[in-house]
């Protein structure tokens, strides 16, 4: 619950700017407009970043949120859909990372440029990068008298945004941009709304990158953001990143790949439909100095039958015909899936779930059929036989 006495100083700060003091806050009669005459919403990147608004990205540590924002910044500055998301033309982007030193930022940006083949000329004069190690940022402090917005700090940001005509400002992480209690809803509400005012004042989109609290192994949502919920409430778009579990990696057939895979879910979208889950992979990119750097790239969940043709199905049927292979994947080497794996060049262990899905689809289509056959002990077991032969 808010302590309004603690907000007195904040209210005094804005009293001179209050429209109520000017006496111009009067009821305005609604006038219908032709819908075609209303400007479209000013999206600048996908359906996540929009002018005059704050967007939030929430993720646990080590998933790849900083690498993601770097690649998205490069996409906007280069006018290229590096990760498949639409981007407006002619954008200038300011990445303000408040944790990493400049050398680390240079490694990540140059590795991303190298991996996605972005030339320096494509982003010349359109990408700005700063670090909190060189110039710290604090938009608010919390004292005994309450929360105080550091107006000179925000004015300085506004001056730089307007002077360089910045279209997108990325703050990573949000927690390092203020010195208030992150669990205080009133404090975070004031801070978040100052960022929204800055976006409106400078006609730019602002991205705030935020950590999740501990989820104890549960998949995070945007509501899993650490501290007060007021930050998400002030945003017009929110998305969450989740690392792919080993179970999911097994289902996708990438269990043996040491790379990190993560999903992006846009589950708070006030101005657009909630988006479907998208997947990304962290590729390891070697630099000439001997470092290996993680770079985000697009990754799509494989279709069950990717790379499998009708001719492959025919070969599977020929290999299974008359062999009495078992339907259950608990049957060891007698499982029909072992034969499927051998024919298709798959791993019957790593690709087990994919193979099981194939078998079920072939059963539904009639390409395979389930029969009961007796084993050596005269016990009936479900087995697979050829149903309708594939026609090549």
Short mmCIF file of N, CA and C in Angstrom, two decimals, residues 245-390:
data_model
loop_
_atom_site.label_atom_id
_atom_site.label_comp_id
_atom_site.label_asym_id
_atom_site.label_seq_id
_atom_site.Cartn_x
_atom_site.Cartn_y
_atom_site.Cartn_z
N UNK A 245 14.40 -26.76 -21.68
CA UNK A 245 14.74 -27.83 -20.75
C UNK A 245 15.35 -29.01 -21.51
N UNK A 246 16.04 -29.89 -20.79
CA UNK A 246 16.61 -31.08 -21.41
C UNK A 246 15.52 -31.97 -22.00
N UNK A 247 14.36 -31.99 -21.35
CA UNK A 247 13.25 -32.78 -21.89
C UNK A 247 12.83 -32.23 -23.25
N UNK A 248 12.72 -30.91 -23.34
CA UNK A 248 12.35 -30.28 -24.61
C UNK A 248 13.44 -30.48 -25.65
N UNK A 249 14.70 -30.41 -25.22
CA UNK A 249 15.80 -30.62 -26.16
C UNK A 249 15.74 -32.04 -26.74
N UNK A 250 15.35 -32.98 -25.89
CA UNK A 250 15.19 -34.35 -26.38
C UNK A 250 14.08 -34.45 -27.40
N UNK A 251 12.97 -33.77 -27.13
CA UNK A 251 11.85 -33.78 -28.07
C UNK A 251 12.23 -33.12 -29.40
N UNK A 252 13.10 -32.10 -29.31
CA UNK A 252 13.49 -31.38 -30.52
C UNK A 252 14.65 -32.04 -31.25
N UNK A 253 15.25 -33.06 -30.62
CA UNK A 253 16.37 -33.75 -31.25
C UNK A 253 17.68 -33.01 -31.15
N UNK A 254 17.84 -32.14 -30.12
CA UNK A 254 19.08 -31.37 -29.97
C UNK A 254 19.71 -31.61 -28.60
N UNK A 255 19.39 -32.74 -28.00
CA UNK A 255 19.86 -33.02 -26.64
C UNK A 255 21.39 -33.03 -26.55
N UNK A 256 22.05 -33.47 -27.60
CA UNK A 256 23.52 -33.56 -27.55
C UNK A 256 24.20 -32.25 -27.94
N UNK A 257 23.42 -31.24 -28.34
CA UNK A 257 23.99 -29.95 -28.70
C UNK A 257 24.22 -29.14 -27.42
N UNK A 258 25.47 -28.73 -27.14
CA UNK A 258 25.74 -27.98 -25.91
C UNK A 258 25.24 -26.54 -25.93
N UNK A 259 24.78 -26.07 -27.07
CA UNK A 259 24.32 -24.68 -27.18
C UNK A 259 23.06 -24.46 -26.35
N UNK A 260 22.87 -23.20 -25.93
CA UNK A 260 21.65 -22.81 -25.21
C UNK A 260 20.55 -22.52 -26.22
N UNK A 261 19.39 -23.06 -25.99
CA UNK A 261 18.19 -22.76 -26.77
C UNK A 261 17.20 -22.08 -25.82
N UNK A 262 16.52 -21.04 -26.30
CA UNK A 262 15.53 -20.40 -25.44
C UNK A 262 14.32 -19.94 -26.24
N UNK A 263 13.20 -19.84 -25.53
CA UNK A 263 11.94 -19.43 -26.15
C UNK A 263 11.63 -17.99 -25.77
N UNK A 264 11.02 -17.25 -26.71
CA UNK A 264 10.52 -15.91 -26.47
C UNK A 264 9.00 -15.98 -26.51
N UNK A 265 8.37 -15.57 -25.42
CA UNK A 265 6.91 -15.56 -25.35
C UNK A 265 6.43 -14.16 -25.01
N UNK A 266 5.66 -13.57 -25.91
CA UNK A 266 5.12 -12.23 -25.65
C UNK A 266 3.75 -12.42 -25.01
N UNK A 267 3.74 -12.43 -23.67
CA UNK A 267 2.50 -12.75 -22.97
C UNK A 267 1.83 -11.53 -22.35
N UNK A 268 2.41 -10.34 -22.55
CA UNK A 268 1.69 -9.12 -22.20
C UNK A 268 1.73 -8.20 -23.42
N UNK A 269 0.59 -7.99 -24.03
CA UNK A 269 0.53 -7.19 -25.25
C UNK A 269 -0.74 -6.35 -25.22
N UNK A 270 -0.63 -5.13 -24.72
CA UNK A 270 -1.81 -4.27 -24.63
C UNK A 270 -2.25 -3.73 -25.98
N UNK A 271 -1.32 -3.60 -26.92
CA UNK A 271 -1.62 -2.94 -28.19
C UNK A 271 -1.58 -3.89 -29.38
N UNK A 272 -1.40 -5.18 -29.14
CA UNK A 272 -1.34 -6.15 -30.24
C UNK A 272 -1.70 -7.52 -29.69
N UNK A 273 -2.09 -8.46 -30.56
CA UNK A 273 -2.40 -9.81 -30.07
C UNK A 273 -1.19 -10.45 -29.42
N UNK A 274 -1.43 -11.30 -28.43
CA UNK A 274 -0.35 -12.03 -27.78
C UNK A 274 0.33 -12.91 -28.82
N UNK A 275 1.66 -12.90 -28.84
CA UNK A 275 2.40 -13.62 -29.87
C UNK A 275 2.61 -15.09 -29.55
N UNK A 276 2.87 -15.87 -30.58
CA UNK A 276 3.19 -17.28 -30.39
C UNK A 276 4.64 -17.41 -29.93
N UNK A 277 4.94 -18.53 -29.31
CA UNK A 277 6.30 -18.78 -28.83
C UNK A 277 7.26 -18.88 -30.00
N UNK A 278 8.39 -18.18 -29.88
CA UNK A 278 9.45 -18.24 -30.89
C UNK A 278 10.71 -18.77 -30.23
N UNK A 279 11.52 -19.47 -31.02
CA UNK A 279 12.73 -20.09 -30.47
C UNK A 279 13.98 -19.43 -31.02
N UNK A 280 15.01 -19.38 -30.16
CA UNK A 280 16.31 -18.85 -30.54
C UNK A 280 17.41 -19.80 -30.05
N UNK A 281 18.54 -19.74 -30.72
CA UNK A 281 19.70 -20.56 -30.36
C UNK A 281 20.91 -19.66 -30.17
N UNK A 282 21.74 -19.98 -29.19
CA UNK A 282 22.98 -19.23 -28.97
C UNK A 282 24.11 -19.94 -29.71
N UNK A 283 24.53 -19.36 -30.83
CA UNK A 283 25.64 -19.93 -31.59
C UNK A 283 26.96 -19.46 -30.99
N UNK A 284 27.96 -20.32 -31.00
CA UNK A 284 29.29 -19.96 -30.51
C UNK A 284 30.12 -19.44 -31.68
N UNK A 285 30.51 -18.16 -31.60
CA UNK A 285 31.22 -17.51 -32.71
C UNK A 285 32.66 -17.22 -32.29
N UNK A 286 33.66 -17.76 -33.01
CA UNK A 286 35.06 -17.49 -32.67
C UNK A 286 35.50 -16.12 -33.20
N UNK A 287 36.25 -15.39 -32.39
CA UNK A 287 36.84 -14.12 -32.81
C UNK A 287 38.33 -14.32 -33.08
N UNK A 288 38.91 -13.39 -33.81
CA UNK A 288 40.32 -13.51 -34.18
C UNK A 288 41.25 -13.44 -32.97
N UNK A 289 40.75 -12.92 -31.83
CA UNK A 289 41.59 -12.83 -30.63
C UNK A 289 41.60 -14.12 -29.81
N UNK A 290 40.88 -15.15 -30.29
CA UNK A 290 40.83 -16.43 -29.59
C UNK A 290 39.60 -16.62 -28.72
N UNK A 291 38.80 -15.57 -28.53
CA UNK A 291 37.57 -15.69 -27.74
C UNK A 291 36.47 -16.37 -28.53
N UNK A 292 35.58 -17.05 -27.81
CA UNK A 292 34.35 -17.56 -28.40
C UNK A 292 33.19 -16.83 -27.73
N UNK A 293 32.29 -16.29 -28.53
CA UNK A 293 31.22 -15.44 -28.02
C UNK A 293 29.87 -15.99 -28.47
N UNK A 294 28.90 -15.99 -27.54
CA UNK A 294 27.55 -16.43 -27.87
C UNK A 294 26.78 -15.37 -28.64
N UNK A 295 26.18 -15.79 -29.74
CA UNK A 295 25.40 -14.88 -30.59
C UNK A 295 24.03 -15.52 -30.85
N UNK A 296 23.00 -14.73 -30.73
CA UNK A 296 21.64 -15.23 -30.93
C UNK A 296 21.33 -15.41 -32.41
N UNK A 297 20.70 -16.52 -32.75
CA UNK A 297 20.25 -16.76 -34.11
C UNK A 297 18.85 -17.37 -34.07
N UNK A 298 18.15 -17.31 -35.18
CA UNK A 298 16.82 -17.90 -35.28
C UNK A 298 16.93 -19.41 -35.28
N UNK A 299 16.01 -20.06 -34.58
CA UNK A 299 15.92 -21.52 -34.61
C UNK A 299 14.45 -21.89 -34.61
N UNK A 300 14.07 -22.78 -35.48
CA UNK A 300 12.68 -23.21 -35.57
C UNK A 300 12.53 -24.64 -35.06
N UNK A 301 11.47 -24.86 -34.31
CA UNK A 301 11.18 -26.20 -33.81
C UNK A 301 10.97 -27.13 -35.00
N UNK A 302 11.70 -28.24 -35.05
CA UNK A 302 11.62 -29.11 -36.23
C UNK A 302 10.26 -29.78 -36.36
N UNK A 303 9.80 -29.87 -37.58
CA UNK A 303 8.60 -30.65 -37.86
C UNK A 303 8.95 -32.13 -37.73
N UNK A 304 8.00 -32.91 -37.29
CA UNK A 304 8.24 -34.35 -37.08
C UNK A 304 8.83 -35.01 -38.32
N UNK A 305 8.36 -34.60 -39.50
CA UNK A 305 8.78 -35.27 -40.73
C UNK A 305 9.76 -34.45 -41.57
N UNK A 306 10.45 -33.48 -40.94
CA UNK A 306 11.48 -32.73 -41.66
C UNK A 306 12.51 -33.69 -42.24
N UNK A 307 12.74 -33.60 -43.53
CA UNK A 307 13.74 -34.43 -44.19
C UNK A 307 13.32 -35.86 -44.46
N UNK A 308 12.06 -36.18 -44.15
CA UNK A 308 11.56 -37.55 -44.38
C UNK A 308 10.61 -37.55 -45.56
N UNK A 309 10.93 -38.31 -46.60
CA UNK A 309 10.14 -38.34 -47.83
C UNK A 309 9.26 -39.58 -47.88
N UNK A 310 8.41 -39.62 -48.89
CA UNK A 310 7.58 -40.81 -49.11
C UNK A 310 8.47 -42.03 -49.38
N UNK A 311 9.56 -41.81 -50.08
CA UNK A 311 10.50 -42.89 -50.37
C UNK A 311 11.09 -43.45 -49.06
N UNK A 312 11.34 -42.54 -48.10
CA UNK A 312 11.85 -42.99 -46.79
C UNK A 312 10.81 -43.85 -46.07
N UNK A 313 9.54 -43.44 -46.17
CA UNK A 313 8.47 -44.23 -45.55
C UNK A 313 8.43 -45.63 -46.17
N UNK A 314 8.56 -45.70 -47.49
CA UNK A 314 8.54 -47.00 -48.16
C UNK A 314 9.69 -47.88 -47.66
N UNK A 315 10.86 -47.28 -47.46
CA UNK A 315 12.01 -48.05 -46.95
C UNK A 315 11.75 -48.55 -45.53
N UNK A 316 11.10 -47.70 -44.70
CA UNK A 316 10.74 -48.11 -43.35
C UNK A 316 9.77 -49.29 -43.40
N UNK A 317 8.76 -49.20 -44.28
CA UNK A 317 7.79 -50.29 -44.40
C UNK A 317 8.48 -51.59 -44.83
N UNK A 318 9.37 -51.49 -45.80
CA UNK A 318 10.08 -52.68 -46.28
C UNK A 318 10.92 -53.31 -45.17
N UNK A 319 11.52 -52.45 -44.31
CA UNK A 319 12.36 -52.96 -43.22
C UNK A 319 11.52 -53.60 -42.11
N UNK A 320 10.29 -53.15 -41.95
CA UNK A 320 9.42 -53.68 -40.88
C UNK A 320 8.60 -54.88 -41.33
N UNK A 321 8.41 -55.05 -42.64
CA UNK A 321 7.51 -56.09 -43.15
C UNK A 321 7.90 -57.48 -42.65
N UNK A 322 6.93 -58.11 -41.98
CA UNK A 322 7.11 -59.48 -41.54
C UNK A 322 8.07 -59.68 -40.39
N UNK A 323 8.60 -58.60 -39.80
CA UNK A 323 9.59 -58.75 -38.73
C UNK A 323 8.95 -58.84 -37.35
N UNK A 324 7.70 -58.46 -37.23
CA UNK A 324 7.03 -58.54 -35.94
C UNK A 324 7.64 -57.63 -34.88
N UNK A 325 8.13 -56.45 -35.30
CA UNK A 325 8.74 -55.52 -34.35
C UNK A 325 7.70 -54.97 -33.39
N UNK A 326 8.10 -54.79 -32.14
CA UNK A 326 7.18 -54.39 -31.08
C UNK A 326 6.80 -52.90 -31.20
N UNK A 327 5.57 -52.63 -30.76
CA UNK A 327 5.06 -51.25 -30.74
C UNK A 327 5.64 -50.44 -29.58
N UNK A 328 5.81 -51.08 -28.43
CA UNK A 328 6.28 -50.38 -27.24
C UNK A 328 7.76 -50.01 -27.32
N UNK A 329 8.06 -48.77 -26.93
CA UNK A 329 9.46 -48.34 -26.95
C UNK A 329 10.23 -48.90 -25.74
N UNK A 330 9.55 -49.68 -24.89
CA UNK A 330 10.21 -50.33 -23.76
C UNK A 330 10.71 -51.73 -24.13
N UNK A 331 10.59 -52.08 -25.41
CA UNK A 331 10.94 -53.44 -25.84
C UNK A 331 12.40 -53.61 -26.23
N UNK A 332 13.24 -52.64 -25.88
CA UNK A 332 14.67 -52.73 -26.20
C UNK A 332 14.91 -52.74 -27.70
N UNK A 333 15.79 -53.64 -28.15
CA UNK A 333 16.12 -53.69 -29.58
C UNK A 333 15.00 -54.25 -30.43
N UNK A 334 13.96 -54.82 -29.78
CA UNK A 334 12.81 -55.32 -30.54
C UNK A 334 11.82 -54.21 -30.87
N UNK A 335 12.02 -53.01 -30.33
CA UNK A 335 11.13 -51.89 -30.62
C UNK A 335 11.22 -51.52 -32.09
N UNK A 336 10.09 -51.32 -32.73
CA UNK A 336 10.07 -50.96 -34.16
C UNK A 336 10.81 -49.65 -34.41
N UNK A 337 10.84 -48.78 -33.39
CA UNK A 337 11.53 -47.50 -33.55
C UNK A 337 13.01 -47.63 -33.81
N UNK A 338 13.62 -48.72 -33.33
CA UNK A 338 15.04 -48.97 -33.60
C UNK A 338 15.25 -49.17 -35.10
N UNK A 339 14.33 -49.90 -35.72
CA UNK A 339 14.40 -50.10 -37.17
C UNK A 339 14.19 -48.79 -37.91
N UNK A 340 13.22 -47.99 -37.46
CA UNK A 340 12.96 -46.68 -38.07
C UNK A 340 14.23 -45.82 -38.00
N UNK A 341 14.88 -45.82 -36.83
CA UNK A 341 16.09 -45.02 -36.65
C UNK A 341 17.20 -45.48 -37.60
N UNK A 342 17.36 -46.78 -37.74
CA UNK A 342 18.40 -47.31 -38.63
C UNK A 342 18.16 -46.90 -40.07
N UNK A 343 16.91 -46.96 -40.51
CA UNK A 343 16.58 -46.61 -41.90
C UNK A 343 16.78 -45.12 -42.16
N UNK A 344 16.36 -44.27 -41.19
CA UNK A 344 16.38 -42.82 -41.41
C UNK A 344 17.65 -42.14 -40.92
N UNK A 345 18.57 -42.91 -40.36
CA UNK A 345 19.82 -42.32 -39.87
C UNK A 345 19.63 -41.49 -38.62
N UNK A 346 18.69 -41.92 -37.76
CA UNK A 346 18.44 -41.21 -36.51
C UNK A 346 19.04 -41.99 -35.33
N UNK A 347 18.99 -41.36 -34.16
CA UNK A 347 19.46 -42.01 -32.94
C UNK A 347 18.23 -42.48 -32.16
N UNK A 348 18.13 -43.77 -31.94
CA UNK A 348 16.92 -44.31 -31.32
C UNK A 348 16.75 -43.86 -29.87
N UNK A 349 17.83 -43.33 -29.27
CA UNK A 349 17.73 -42.80 -27.91
C UNK A 349 17.47 -41.30 -27.92
N UNK A 350 18.35 -40.54 -28.57
CA UNK A 350 18.21 -39.07 -28.59
C UNK A 350 16.96 -38.63 -29.34
N UNK A 351 16.58 -39.38 -30.39
CA UNK A 351 15.43 -39.01 -31.22
C UNK A 351 14.18 -39.84 -30.89
N UNK A 352 14.15 -40.42 -29.71
CA UNK A 352 13.07 -41.34 -29.35
C UNK A 352 11.68 -40.71 -29.49
N UNK A 353 11.52 -39.50 -28.95
CA UNK A 353 10.20 -38.88 -28.97
C UNK A 353 9.77 -38.55 -30.39
N UNK A 354 10.72 -38.11 -31.20
CA UNK A 354 10.38 -37.81 -32.60
C UNK A 354 9.96 -39.09 -33.33
N UNK A 355 10.69 -40.17 -33.10
CA UNK A 355 10.36 -41.44 -33.75
C UNK A 355 8.97 -41.91 -33.32
N UNK A 356 8.66 -41.78 -32.03
CA UNK A 356 7.34 -42.19 -31.54
C UNK A 356 6.23 -41.39 -32.21
N UNK A 357 6.47 -40.09 -32.42
CA UNK A 357 5.48 -39.26 -33.10
C UNK A 357 5.29 -39.71 -34.55
N UNK A 358 6.41 -40.07 -35.21
CA UNK A 358 6.32 -40.57 -36.59
C UNK A 358 5.45 -41.83 -36.64
N UNK A 359 5.73 -42.74 -35.73
CA UNK A 359 4.99 -44.01 -35.72
C UNK A 359 3.50 -43.74 -35.52
N UNK A 360 3.16 -42.85 -34.61
CA UNK A 360 1.74 -42.54 -34.36
C UNK A 360 1.08 -41.92 -35.59
N UNK A 361 1.81 -41.05 -36.28
CA UNK A 361 1.25 -40.44 -37.49
C UNK A 361 1.06 -41.48 -38.59
N UNK A 362 2.02 -42.41 -38.71
CA UNK A 362 1.89 -43.46 -39.73
C UNK A 362 0.73 -44.41 -39.38
N UNK A 363 0.52 -44.61 -38.09
CA UNK A 363 -0.63 -45.43 -37.69
C UNK A 363 -1.94 -44.73 -38.04
N UNK A 364 -2.01 -43.42 -37.80
CA UNK A 364 -3.22 -42.66 -38.12
C UNK A 364 -3.51 -42.67 -39.62
N UNK A 365 -2.43 -42.58 -40.42
CA UNK A 365 -2.61 -42.51 -41.87
C UNK A 365 -2.88 -43.88 -42.49
N UNK A 366 -2.62 -44.94 -41.73
CA UNK A 366 -2.83 -46.30 -42.27
C UNK A 366 -1.59 -46.89 -42.89
N UNK A 367 -0.46 -46.13 -42.91
CA UNK A 367 0.78 -46.66 -43.49
C UNK A 367 1.31 -47.83 -42.65
N UNK A 368 1.04 -47.77 -41.33
CA UNK A 368 1.36 -48.88 -40.44
C UNK A 368 0.08 -49.30 -39.73
N UNK A 369 0.08 -50.51 -39.24
CA UNK A 369 -1.07 -50.99 -38.49
C UNK A 369 -0.57 -51.77 -37.28
N UNK A 370 -1.36 -51.74 -36.21
CA UNK A 370 -0.98 -52.42 -34.98
C UNK A 370 -1.67 -53.78 -34.92
N UNK A 371 -0.88 -54.83 -34.67
CA UNK A 371 -1.42 -56.19 -34.56
C UNK A 371 -0.88 -56.83 -33.29
N UNK A 372 -1.55 -57.89 -32.84
CA UNK A 372 -1.07 -58.62 -31.68
C UNK A 372 -0.44 -59.93 -32.12
N UNK A 373 0.82 -60.10 -31.73
CA UNK A 373 1.55 -61.31 -32.07
C UNK A 373 2.09 -61.94 -30.79
N UNK A 374 2.28 -63.26 -30.81
CA UNK A 374 2.79 -63.96 -29.63
C UNK A 374 4.31 -64.02 -29.66
N UNK A 375 4.90 -63.74 -28.47
CA UNK A 375 6.36 -63.81 -28.38
C UNK A 375 6.78 -65.24 -28.08
N UNK A 376 8.05 -65.43 -27.76
CA UNK A 376 8.59 -66.78 -27.51
C UNK A 376 7.93 -67.46 -26.33
N UNK A 377 7.37 -66.64 -25.43
CA UNK A 377 6.69 -67.21 -24.25
C UNK A 377 5.19 -67.34 -24.48
N UNK A 378 4.77 -67.17 -25.71
CA UNK A 378 3.37 -67.29 -26.10
C UNK A 378 2.50 -66.17 -25.52
N UNK A 379 3.13 -65.06 -25.14
CA UNK A 379 2.40 -63.89 -24.64
C UNK A 379 2.13 -62.94 -25.79
N UNK A 380 0.88 -62.50 -25.88
CA UNK A 380 0.53 -61.57 -26.95
C UNK A 380 1.12 -60.18 -26.69
N UNK A 381 1.76 -59.63 -27.73
CA UNK A 381 2.36 -58.31 -27.63
C UNK A 381 1.90 -57.45 -28.81
N UNK A 382 1.62 -56.14 -28.60
CA UNK A 382 1.30 -55.25 -29.73
C UNK A 382 2.54 -55.06 -30.61
N UNK A 383 2.37 -55.31 -31.88
CA UNK A 383 3.48 -55.18 -32.83
C UNK A 383 3.02 -54.35 -34.02
N UNK A 384 3.97 -53.99 -34.88
CA UNK A 384 3.66 -53.17 -36.05
C UNK A 384 3.86 -53.96 -37.32
N UNK A 385 2.91 -53.79 -38.22
CA UNK A 385 3.01 -54.37 -39.55
C UNK A 385 2.67 -53.29 -40.56
N UNK A 386 2.97 -53.59 -41.82
CA UNK A 386 2.67 -52.64 -42.89
C UNK A 386 1.16 -52.61 -43.12
N UNK A 387 0.64 -51.40 -43.25
CA UNK A 387 -0.79 -51.24 -43.58
C UNK A 387 -0.91 -51.02 -45.08
N UNK A 388 -1.16 -49.76 -45.47
CA UNK A 388 -1.24 -49.41 -46.90
C UNK A 388 0.15 -48.99 -47.37
N UNK A 389 0.63 -49.66 -48.38
CA UNK A 389 2.00 -49.37 -48.87
C UNK A 389 2.08 -47.97 -49.45
N UNK A 390 3.22 -47.33 -49.15
CA UNK A 390 3.47 -45.99 -49.69
C UNK A 390 3.69 -46.09 -51.19
#
